[in-house]
mmCIF file of C-alpha atoms (C1' of nucleotides) in Angstrom:
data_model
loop_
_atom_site.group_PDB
_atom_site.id
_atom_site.type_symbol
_atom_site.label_atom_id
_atom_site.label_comp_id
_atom_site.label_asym_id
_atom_site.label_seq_id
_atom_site.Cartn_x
_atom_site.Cartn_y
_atom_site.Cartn_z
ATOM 1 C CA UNK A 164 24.480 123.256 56.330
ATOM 2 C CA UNK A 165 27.915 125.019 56.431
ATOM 3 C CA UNK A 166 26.401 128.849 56.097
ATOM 4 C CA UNK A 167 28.257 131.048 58.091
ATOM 5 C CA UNK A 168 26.162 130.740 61.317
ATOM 6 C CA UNK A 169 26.977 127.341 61.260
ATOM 7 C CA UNK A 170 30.509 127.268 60.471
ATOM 8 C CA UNK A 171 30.604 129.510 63.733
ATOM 9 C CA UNK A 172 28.393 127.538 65.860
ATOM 10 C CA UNK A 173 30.490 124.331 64.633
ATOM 11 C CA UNK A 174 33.546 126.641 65.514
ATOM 12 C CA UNK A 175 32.266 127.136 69.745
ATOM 13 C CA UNK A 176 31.119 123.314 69.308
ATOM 14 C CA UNK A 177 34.387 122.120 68.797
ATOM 15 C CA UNK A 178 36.823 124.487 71.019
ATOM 16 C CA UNK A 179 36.177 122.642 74.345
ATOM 17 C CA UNK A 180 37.556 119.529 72.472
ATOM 18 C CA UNK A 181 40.716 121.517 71.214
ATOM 19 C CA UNK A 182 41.864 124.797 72.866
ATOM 20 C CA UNK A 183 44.776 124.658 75.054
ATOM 21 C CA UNK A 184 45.282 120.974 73.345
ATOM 22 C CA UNK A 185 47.759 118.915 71.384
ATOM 23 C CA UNK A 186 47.246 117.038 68.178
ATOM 24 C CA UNK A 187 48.256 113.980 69.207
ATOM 25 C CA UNK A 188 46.831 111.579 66.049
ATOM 26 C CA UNK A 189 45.135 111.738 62.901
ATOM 27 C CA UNK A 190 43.734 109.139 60.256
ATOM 28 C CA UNK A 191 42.726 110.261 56.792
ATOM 29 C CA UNK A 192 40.436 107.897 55.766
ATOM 30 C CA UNK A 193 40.364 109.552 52.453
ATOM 31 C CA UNK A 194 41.826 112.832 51.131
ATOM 32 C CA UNK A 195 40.282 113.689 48.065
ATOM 33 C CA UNK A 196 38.406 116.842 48.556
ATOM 34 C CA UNK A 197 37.828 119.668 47.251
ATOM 35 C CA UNK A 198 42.020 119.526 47.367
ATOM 36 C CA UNK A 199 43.934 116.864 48.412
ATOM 37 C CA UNK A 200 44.462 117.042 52.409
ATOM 38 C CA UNK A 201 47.121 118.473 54.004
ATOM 39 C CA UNK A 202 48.087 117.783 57.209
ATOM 40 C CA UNK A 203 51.856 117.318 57.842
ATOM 41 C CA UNK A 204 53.761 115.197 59.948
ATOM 42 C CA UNK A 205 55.372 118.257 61.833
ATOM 43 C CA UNK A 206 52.077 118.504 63.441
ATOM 44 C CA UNK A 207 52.261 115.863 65.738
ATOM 45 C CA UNK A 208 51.998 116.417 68.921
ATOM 46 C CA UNK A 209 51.719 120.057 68.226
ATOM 47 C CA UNK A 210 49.478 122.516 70.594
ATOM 48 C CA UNK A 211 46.630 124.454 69.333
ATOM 49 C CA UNK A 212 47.619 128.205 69.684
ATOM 50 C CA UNK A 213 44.269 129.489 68.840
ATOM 51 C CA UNK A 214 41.103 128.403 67.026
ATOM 52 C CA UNK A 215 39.433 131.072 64.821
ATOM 53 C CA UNK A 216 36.912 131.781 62.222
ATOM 54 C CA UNK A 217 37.877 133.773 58.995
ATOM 55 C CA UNK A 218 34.950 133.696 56.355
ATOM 56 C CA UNK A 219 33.444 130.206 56.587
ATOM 57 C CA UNK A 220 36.897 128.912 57.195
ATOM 58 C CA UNK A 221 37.848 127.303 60.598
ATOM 59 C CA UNK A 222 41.645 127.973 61.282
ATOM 60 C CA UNK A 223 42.967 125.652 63.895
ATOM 61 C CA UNK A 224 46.429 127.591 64.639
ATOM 62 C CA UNK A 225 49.706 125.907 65.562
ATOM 63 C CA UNK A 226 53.130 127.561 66.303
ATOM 64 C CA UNK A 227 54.642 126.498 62.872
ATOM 65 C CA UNK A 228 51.143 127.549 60.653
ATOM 66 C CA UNK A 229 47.703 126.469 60.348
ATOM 67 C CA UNK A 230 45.179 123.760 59.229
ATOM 68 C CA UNK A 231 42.410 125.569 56.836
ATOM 69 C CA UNK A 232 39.020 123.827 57.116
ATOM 70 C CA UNK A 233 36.316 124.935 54.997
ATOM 71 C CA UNK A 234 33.215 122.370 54.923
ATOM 72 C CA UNK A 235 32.153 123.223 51.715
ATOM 73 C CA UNK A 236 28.721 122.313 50.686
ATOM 74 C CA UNK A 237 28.151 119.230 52.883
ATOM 75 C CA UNK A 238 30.313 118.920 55.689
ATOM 76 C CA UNK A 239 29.768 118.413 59.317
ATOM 77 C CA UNK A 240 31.903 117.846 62.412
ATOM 78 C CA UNK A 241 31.364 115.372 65.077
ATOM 79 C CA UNK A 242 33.128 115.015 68.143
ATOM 80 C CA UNK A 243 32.532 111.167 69.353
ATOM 81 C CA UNK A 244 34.519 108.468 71.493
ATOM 82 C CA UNK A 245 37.256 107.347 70.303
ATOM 83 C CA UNK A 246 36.083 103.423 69.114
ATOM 84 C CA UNK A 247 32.446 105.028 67.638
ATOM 85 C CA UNK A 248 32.033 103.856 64.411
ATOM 86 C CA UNK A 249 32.524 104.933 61.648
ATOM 87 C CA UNK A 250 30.614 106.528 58.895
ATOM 88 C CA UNK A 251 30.364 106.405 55.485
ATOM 89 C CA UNK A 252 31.942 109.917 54.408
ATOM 90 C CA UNK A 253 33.732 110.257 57.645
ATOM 91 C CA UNK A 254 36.721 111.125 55.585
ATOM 92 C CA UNK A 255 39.362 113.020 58.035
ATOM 93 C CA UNK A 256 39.401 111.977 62.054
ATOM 94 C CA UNK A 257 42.026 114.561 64.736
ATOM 95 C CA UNK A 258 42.697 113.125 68.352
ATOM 96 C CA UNK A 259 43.237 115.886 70.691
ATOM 97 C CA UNK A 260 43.297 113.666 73.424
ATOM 98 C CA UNK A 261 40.532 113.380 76.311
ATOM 99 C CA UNK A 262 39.175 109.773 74.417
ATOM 100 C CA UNK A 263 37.161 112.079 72.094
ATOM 101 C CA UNK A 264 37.895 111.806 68.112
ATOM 102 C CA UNK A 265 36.545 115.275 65.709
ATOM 103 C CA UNK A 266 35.368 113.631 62.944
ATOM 104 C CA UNK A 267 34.877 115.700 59.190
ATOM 105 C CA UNK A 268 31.734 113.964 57.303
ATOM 106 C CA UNK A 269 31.593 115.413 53.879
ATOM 107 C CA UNK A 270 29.047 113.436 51.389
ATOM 108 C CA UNK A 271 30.046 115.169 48.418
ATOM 109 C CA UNK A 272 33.580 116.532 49.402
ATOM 110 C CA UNK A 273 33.417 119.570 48.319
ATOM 111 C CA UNK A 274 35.198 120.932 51.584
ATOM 112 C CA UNK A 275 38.867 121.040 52.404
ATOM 113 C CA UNK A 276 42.013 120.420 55.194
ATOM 114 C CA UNK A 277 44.807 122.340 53.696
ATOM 115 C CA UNK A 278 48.434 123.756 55.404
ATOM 116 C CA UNK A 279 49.270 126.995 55.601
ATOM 117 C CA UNK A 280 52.459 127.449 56.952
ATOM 118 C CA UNK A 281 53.177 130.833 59.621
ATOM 119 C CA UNK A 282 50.685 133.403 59.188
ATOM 120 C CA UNK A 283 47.014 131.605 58.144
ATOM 121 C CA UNK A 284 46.246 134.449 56.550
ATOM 122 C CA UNK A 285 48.488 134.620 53.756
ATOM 123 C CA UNK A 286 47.053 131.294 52.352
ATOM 124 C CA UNK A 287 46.279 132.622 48.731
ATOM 125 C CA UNK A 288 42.445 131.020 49.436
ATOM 126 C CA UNK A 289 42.299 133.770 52.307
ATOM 127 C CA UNK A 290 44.290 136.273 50.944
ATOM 128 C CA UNK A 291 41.672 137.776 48.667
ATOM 129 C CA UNK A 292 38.894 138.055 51.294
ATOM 130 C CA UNK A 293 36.712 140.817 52.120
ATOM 131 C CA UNK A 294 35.845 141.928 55.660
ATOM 132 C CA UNK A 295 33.491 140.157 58.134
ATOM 133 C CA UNK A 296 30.104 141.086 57.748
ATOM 134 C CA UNK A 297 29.643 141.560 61.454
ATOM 135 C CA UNK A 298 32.329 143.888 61.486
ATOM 136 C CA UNK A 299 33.406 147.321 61.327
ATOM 137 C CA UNK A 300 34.791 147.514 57.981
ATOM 138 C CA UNK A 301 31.282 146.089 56.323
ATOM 139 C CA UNK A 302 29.602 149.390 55.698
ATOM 140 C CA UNK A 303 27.352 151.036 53.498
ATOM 141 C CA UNK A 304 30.154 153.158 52.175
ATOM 142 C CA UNK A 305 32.441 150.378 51.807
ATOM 143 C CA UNK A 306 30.053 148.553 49.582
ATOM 144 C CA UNK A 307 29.230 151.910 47.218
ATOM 145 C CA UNK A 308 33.205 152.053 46.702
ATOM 146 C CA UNK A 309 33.095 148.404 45.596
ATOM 147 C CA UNK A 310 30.096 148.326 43.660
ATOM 148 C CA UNK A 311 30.885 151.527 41.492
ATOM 149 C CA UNK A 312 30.471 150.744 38.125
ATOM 150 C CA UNK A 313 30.022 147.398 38.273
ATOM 151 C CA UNK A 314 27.301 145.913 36.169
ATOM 152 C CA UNK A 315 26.799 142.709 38.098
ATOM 153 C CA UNK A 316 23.345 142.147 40.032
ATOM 154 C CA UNK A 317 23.435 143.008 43.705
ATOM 155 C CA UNK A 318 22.776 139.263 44.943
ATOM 156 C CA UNK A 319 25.720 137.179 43.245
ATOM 157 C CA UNK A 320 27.424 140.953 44.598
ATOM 158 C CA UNK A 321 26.445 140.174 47.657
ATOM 159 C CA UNK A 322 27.673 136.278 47.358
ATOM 160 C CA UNK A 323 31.148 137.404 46.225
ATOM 161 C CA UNK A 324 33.777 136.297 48.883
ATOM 162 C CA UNK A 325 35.856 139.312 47.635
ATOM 163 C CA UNK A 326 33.332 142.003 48.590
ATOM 164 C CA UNK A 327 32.609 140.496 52.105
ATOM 165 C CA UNK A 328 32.458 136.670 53.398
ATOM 166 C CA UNK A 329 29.965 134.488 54.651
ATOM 167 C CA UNK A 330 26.965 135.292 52.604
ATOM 168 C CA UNK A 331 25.811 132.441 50.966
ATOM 169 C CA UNK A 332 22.599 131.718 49.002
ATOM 170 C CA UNK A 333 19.975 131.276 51.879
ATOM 171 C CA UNK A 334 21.331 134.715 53.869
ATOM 172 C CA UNK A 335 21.626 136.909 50.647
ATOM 173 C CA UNK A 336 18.154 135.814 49.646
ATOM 174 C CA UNK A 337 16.994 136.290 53.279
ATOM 175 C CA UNK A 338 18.899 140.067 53.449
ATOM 176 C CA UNK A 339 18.297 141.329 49.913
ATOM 177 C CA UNK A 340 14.064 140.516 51.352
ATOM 178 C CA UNK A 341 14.851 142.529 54.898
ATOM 179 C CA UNK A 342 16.044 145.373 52.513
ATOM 180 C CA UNK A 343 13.901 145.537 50.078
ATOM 181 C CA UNK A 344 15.625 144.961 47.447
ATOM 182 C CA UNK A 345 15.208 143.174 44.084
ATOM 183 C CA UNK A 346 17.980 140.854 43.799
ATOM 184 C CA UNK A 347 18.596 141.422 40.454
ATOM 185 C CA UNK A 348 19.219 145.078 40.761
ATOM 186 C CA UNK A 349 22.437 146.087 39.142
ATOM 187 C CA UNK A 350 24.948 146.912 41.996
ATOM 188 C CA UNK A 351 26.543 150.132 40.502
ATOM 189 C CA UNK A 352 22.954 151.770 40.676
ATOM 190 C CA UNK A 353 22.138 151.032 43.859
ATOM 191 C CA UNK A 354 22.083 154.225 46.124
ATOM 192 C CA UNK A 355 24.321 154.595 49.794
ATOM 193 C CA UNK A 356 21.079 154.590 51.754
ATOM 194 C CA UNK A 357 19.802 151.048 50.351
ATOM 195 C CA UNK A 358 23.484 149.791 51.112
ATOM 196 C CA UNK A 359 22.386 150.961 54.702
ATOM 197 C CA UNK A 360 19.453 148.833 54.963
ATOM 198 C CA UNK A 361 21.008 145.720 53.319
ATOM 199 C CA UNK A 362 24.003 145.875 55.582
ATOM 200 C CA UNK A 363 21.447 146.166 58.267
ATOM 201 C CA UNK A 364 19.523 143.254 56.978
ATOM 202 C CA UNK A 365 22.949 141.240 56.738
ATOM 203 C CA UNK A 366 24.028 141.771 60.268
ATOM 204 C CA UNK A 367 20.773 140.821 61.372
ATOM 205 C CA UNK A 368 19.939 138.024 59.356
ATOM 206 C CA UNK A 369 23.192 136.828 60.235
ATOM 207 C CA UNK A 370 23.463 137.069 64.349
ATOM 208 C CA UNK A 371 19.845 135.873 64.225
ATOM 209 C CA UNK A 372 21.059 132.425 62.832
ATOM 210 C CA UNK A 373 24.241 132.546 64.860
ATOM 211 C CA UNK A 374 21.489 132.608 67.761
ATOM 212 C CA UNK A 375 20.020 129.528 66.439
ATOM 213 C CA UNK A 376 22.775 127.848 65.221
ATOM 214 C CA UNK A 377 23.790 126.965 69.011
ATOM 215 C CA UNK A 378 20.678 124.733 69.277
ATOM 216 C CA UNK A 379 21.951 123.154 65.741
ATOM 217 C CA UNK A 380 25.357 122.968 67.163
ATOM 218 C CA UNK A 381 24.453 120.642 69.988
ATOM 219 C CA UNK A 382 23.326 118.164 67.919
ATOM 220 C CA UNK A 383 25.641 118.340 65.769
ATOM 221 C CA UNK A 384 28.431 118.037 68.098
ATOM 222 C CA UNK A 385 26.864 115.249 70.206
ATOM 223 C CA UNK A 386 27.356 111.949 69.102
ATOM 224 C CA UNK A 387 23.630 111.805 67.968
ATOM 225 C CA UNK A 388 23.900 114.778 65.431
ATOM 226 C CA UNK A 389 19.785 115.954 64.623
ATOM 227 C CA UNK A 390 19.094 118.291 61.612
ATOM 228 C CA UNK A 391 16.042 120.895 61.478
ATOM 229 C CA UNK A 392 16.110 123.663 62.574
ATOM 230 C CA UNK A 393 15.623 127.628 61.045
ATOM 231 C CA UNK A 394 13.528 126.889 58.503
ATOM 232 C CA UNK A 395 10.464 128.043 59.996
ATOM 233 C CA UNK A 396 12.500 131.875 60.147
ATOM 234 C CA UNK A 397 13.057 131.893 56.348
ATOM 235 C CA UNK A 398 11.047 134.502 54.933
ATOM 236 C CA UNK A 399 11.558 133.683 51.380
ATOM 237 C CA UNK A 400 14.156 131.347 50.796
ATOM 238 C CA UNK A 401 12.666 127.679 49.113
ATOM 239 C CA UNK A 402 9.012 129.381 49.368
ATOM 240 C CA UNK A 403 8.595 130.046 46.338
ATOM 241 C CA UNK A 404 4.673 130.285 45.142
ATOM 242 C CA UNK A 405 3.682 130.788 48.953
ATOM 243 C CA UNK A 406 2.275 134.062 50.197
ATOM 244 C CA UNK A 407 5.023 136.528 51.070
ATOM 245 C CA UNK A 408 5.074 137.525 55.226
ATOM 246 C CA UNK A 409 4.472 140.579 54.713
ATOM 247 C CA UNK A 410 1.984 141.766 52.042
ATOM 248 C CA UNK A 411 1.078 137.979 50.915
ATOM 249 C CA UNK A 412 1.944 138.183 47.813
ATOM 250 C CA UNK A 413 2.998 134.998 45.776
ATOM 251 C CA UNK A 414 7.031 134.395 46.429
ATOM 252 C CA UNK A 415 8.916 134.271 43.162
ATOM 253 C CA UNK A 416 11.773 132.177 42.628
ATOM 254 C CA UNK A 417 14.238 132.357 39.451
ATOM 255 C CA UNK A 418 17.679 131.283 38.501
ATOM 256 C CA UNK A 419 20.001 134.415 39.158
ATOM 257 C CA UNK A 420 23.798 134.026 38.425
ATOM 258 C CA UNK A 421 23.559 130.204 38.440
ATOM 259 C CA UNK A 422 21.561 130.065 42.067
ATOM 260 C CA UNK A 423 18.374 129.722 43.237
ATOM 261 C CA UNK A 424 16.922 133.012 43.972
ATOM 262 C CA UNK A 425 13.960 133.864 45.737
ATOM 263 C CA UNK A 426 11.985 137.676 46.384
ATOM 264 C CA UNK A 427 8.601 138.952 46.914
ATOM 265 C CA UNK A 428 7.438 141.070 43.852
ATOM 266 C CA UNK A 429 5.717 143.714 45.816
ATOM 267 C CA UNK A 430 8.240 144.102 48.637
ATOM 268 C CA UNK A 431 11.240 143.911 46.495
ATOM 269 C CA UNK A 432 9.734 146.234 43.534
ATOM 270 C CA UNK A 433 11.566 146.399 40.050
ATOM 271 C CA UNK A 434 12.175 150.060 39.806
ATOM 272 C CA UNK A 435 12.863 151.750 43.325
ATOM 273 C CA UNK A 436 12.977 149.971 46.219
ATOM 274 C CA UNK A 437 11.161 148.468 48.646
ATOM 275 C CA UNK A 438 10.996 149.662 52.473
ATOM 276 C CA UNK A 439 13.085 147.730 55.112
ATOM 277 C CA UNK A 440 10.573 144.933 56.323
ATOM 278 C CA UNK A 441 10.941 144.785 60.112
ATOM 279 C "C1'" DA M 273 39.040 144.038 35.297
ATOM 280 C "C1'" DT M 274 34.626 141.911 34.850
ATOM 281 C "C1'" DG M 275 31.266 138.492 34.190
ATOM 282 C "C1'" DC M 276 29.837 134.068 32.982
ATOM 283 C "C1'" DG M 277 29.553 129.080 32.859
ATOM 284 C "C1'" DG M 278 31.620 124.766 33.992
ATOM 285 C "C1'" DA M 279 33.708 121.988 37.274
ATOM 286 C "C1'" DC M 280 34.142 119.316 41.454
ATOM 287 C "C1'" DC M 281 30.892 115.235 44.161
ATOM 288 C "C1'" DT M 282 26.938 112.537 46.339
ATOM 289 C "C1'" DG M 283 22.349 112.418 48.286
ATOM 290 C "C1'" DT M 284 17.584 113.751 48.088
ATOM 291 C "C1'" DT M 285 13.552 114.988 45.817
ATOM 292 C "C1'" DA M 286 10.461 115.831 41.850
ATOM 293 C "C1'" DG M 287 8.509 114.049 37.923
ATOM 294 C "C1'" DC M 288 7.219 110.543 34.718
ATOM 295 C "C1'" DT D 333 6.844 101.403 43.201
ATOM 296 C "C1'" DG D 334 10.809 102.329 40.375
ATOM 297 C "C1'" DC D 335 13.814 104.816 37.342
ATOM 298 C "C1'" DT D 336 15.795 109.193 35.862
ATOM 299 C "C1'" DA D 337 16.699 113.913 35.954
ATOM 300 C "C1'" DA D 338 17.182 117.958 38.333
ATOM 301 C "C1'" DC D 339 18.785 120.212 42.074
ATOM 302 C "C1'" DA D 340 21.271 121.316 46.563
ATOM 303 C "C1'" DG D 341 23.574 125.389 51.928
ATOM 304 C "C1'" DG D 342 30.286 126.655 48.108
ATOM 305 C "C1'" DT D 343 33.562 128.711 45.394
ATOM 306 C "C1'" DC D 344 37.459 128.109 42.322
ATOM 307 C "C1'" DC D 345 39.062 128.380 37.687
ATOM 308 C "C1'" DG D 346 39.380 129.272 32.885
ATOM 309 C "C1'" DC D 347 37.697 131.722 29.152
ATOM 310 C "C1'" DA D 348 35.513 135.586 26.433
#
DNA sequence: ATGCGGACCTGTTAGC
DNA sequence: TGCTAACAGGTCCGCA
């Protein structure tokens, strides 16, 4: 669930319940995560200064540091009245007041609560990140500086928090498609103009779910969370064997770099490159 | 520096 | 139907 769209949709879920708040209580029902959560005793009764994204990390700010929550692979936030039980994996509750508890569910804990004192930022888990896709500093040019020489294939590229954040598995399959380009391409070869289209295809693939996300968000965030949602947009992602959207063509799917990986032969072509496909 | 594979977990699905 | 194995939206870490 936690792709970037979401972690930003769970992000404007979640403010109304915190902004301009103070932590007044917390239970941690159990802390081992990906790391051990950290949430200190200074916190108490501690406003919010600002709520943020950075990557797929939420950043709930205070005036002495910040609380780093990633979800990981699995996790979910609920905001429910206070007395609502329980669930199994509901492993860290916050009370910002207003009788409504933010629950983190996280079946196989793979996300985290950590303490960053002062500047967020300088948390050596965020120090090492590359730029937002959706911003300035993602740019063809940017990526042709980072990718020279390097003999790694474009997707797991792509997927590398270091180069830029956010991309995960179902968006770099879906953007690598829109660009037409085979994900296994090795990233030092690829020309500037095909870093065009796939930074293109990233924005776009990206604010598209962001869209979307908002209708996932208000389930999520009411006390009768609902999955389902974008599948029906994915293009090639989990279709393997079905006809590609665009020439029909039989999706392939393979193992790349340890993930599932999914392209259309014909519109992703193994020498050259395909055409943008909007 | 780069690239790869293993590790961390549980729940769901595919296959026998 | 039931059991088991494989796999899953992330990403860090250690090793070659």
């Amino acid at each position: 669930m936690p792709e970037l769209p979401e972690v930003e949709t769970t992000l404007r879920g979640i403010t109304p319940f915190i902004e301009g708040r103070e932590l007044i209580g917390w239970t941690i029902r159990n802390s081992a995560l990906r790391w051990p959560v950290e949430i200190p005793v200074l916190l108490k009764n501690q406003p919010v200064v600002r709520l943020r994204r950075r990557g797929k990390y939420i950043l709930l700010e205070f005036h002495s540091g910040a609380l780093l929550i990633h979800l990981g692979m699995s996790g979910s936030f609920r905001c429910v009245p206070r007395g609502a039980m329980v669930l199994t994996h509901d492993h860290v509750e916050f009370d910002f007041g207003g009788g409504i508890l933010l629950r983190l569910n996280d079946p196989r804990r793979f996300g985290s609560v950590l303490w960053q004192p002062g500047e967020a930022d300088t948390h050596r888990l965020l120090a090492h990140l590359g730029p937002e896709p959706l911003g300035n500093e993602f740019s063809a040019s940017y990526l042709k500086v980072r990718a020279h020489h390097r003999k790694v294939a474009i997707k797991p590229f792509l997927m590398d928090s270091s180069v830029v954040v956010g991309v995960g598995n179902i968006y770099a399959n879906e953007a690598l498609f829109l660009a037409g380009i085979r994900p296994a391409r090795i990233v030092g070869r690829v020309p500037l103009h095909k870093f065009e289209d796939l930074i293109h295809a990233v924005r776009r693939v990206l604010s598209e779910a962001i869209t979307q996300g908002g209708t996932t968000l208000r389930d999520f965030v009411s006390p009768e969370g609902r999955p389902g949602y974008f599948q029906q947009r994915l293009k090639v992602y989990d279709r393997k064997g079905e006809p590609c959207t665009v020439c029909g063509e039989a999706v392939e799917g393979v193992v790349l770099g340890g993930r599932g990986t999914f392209y259309c032969p014909v519109c992703q072509p193994v020498r050259g490159f395909g055409r943008l496909t909007w």
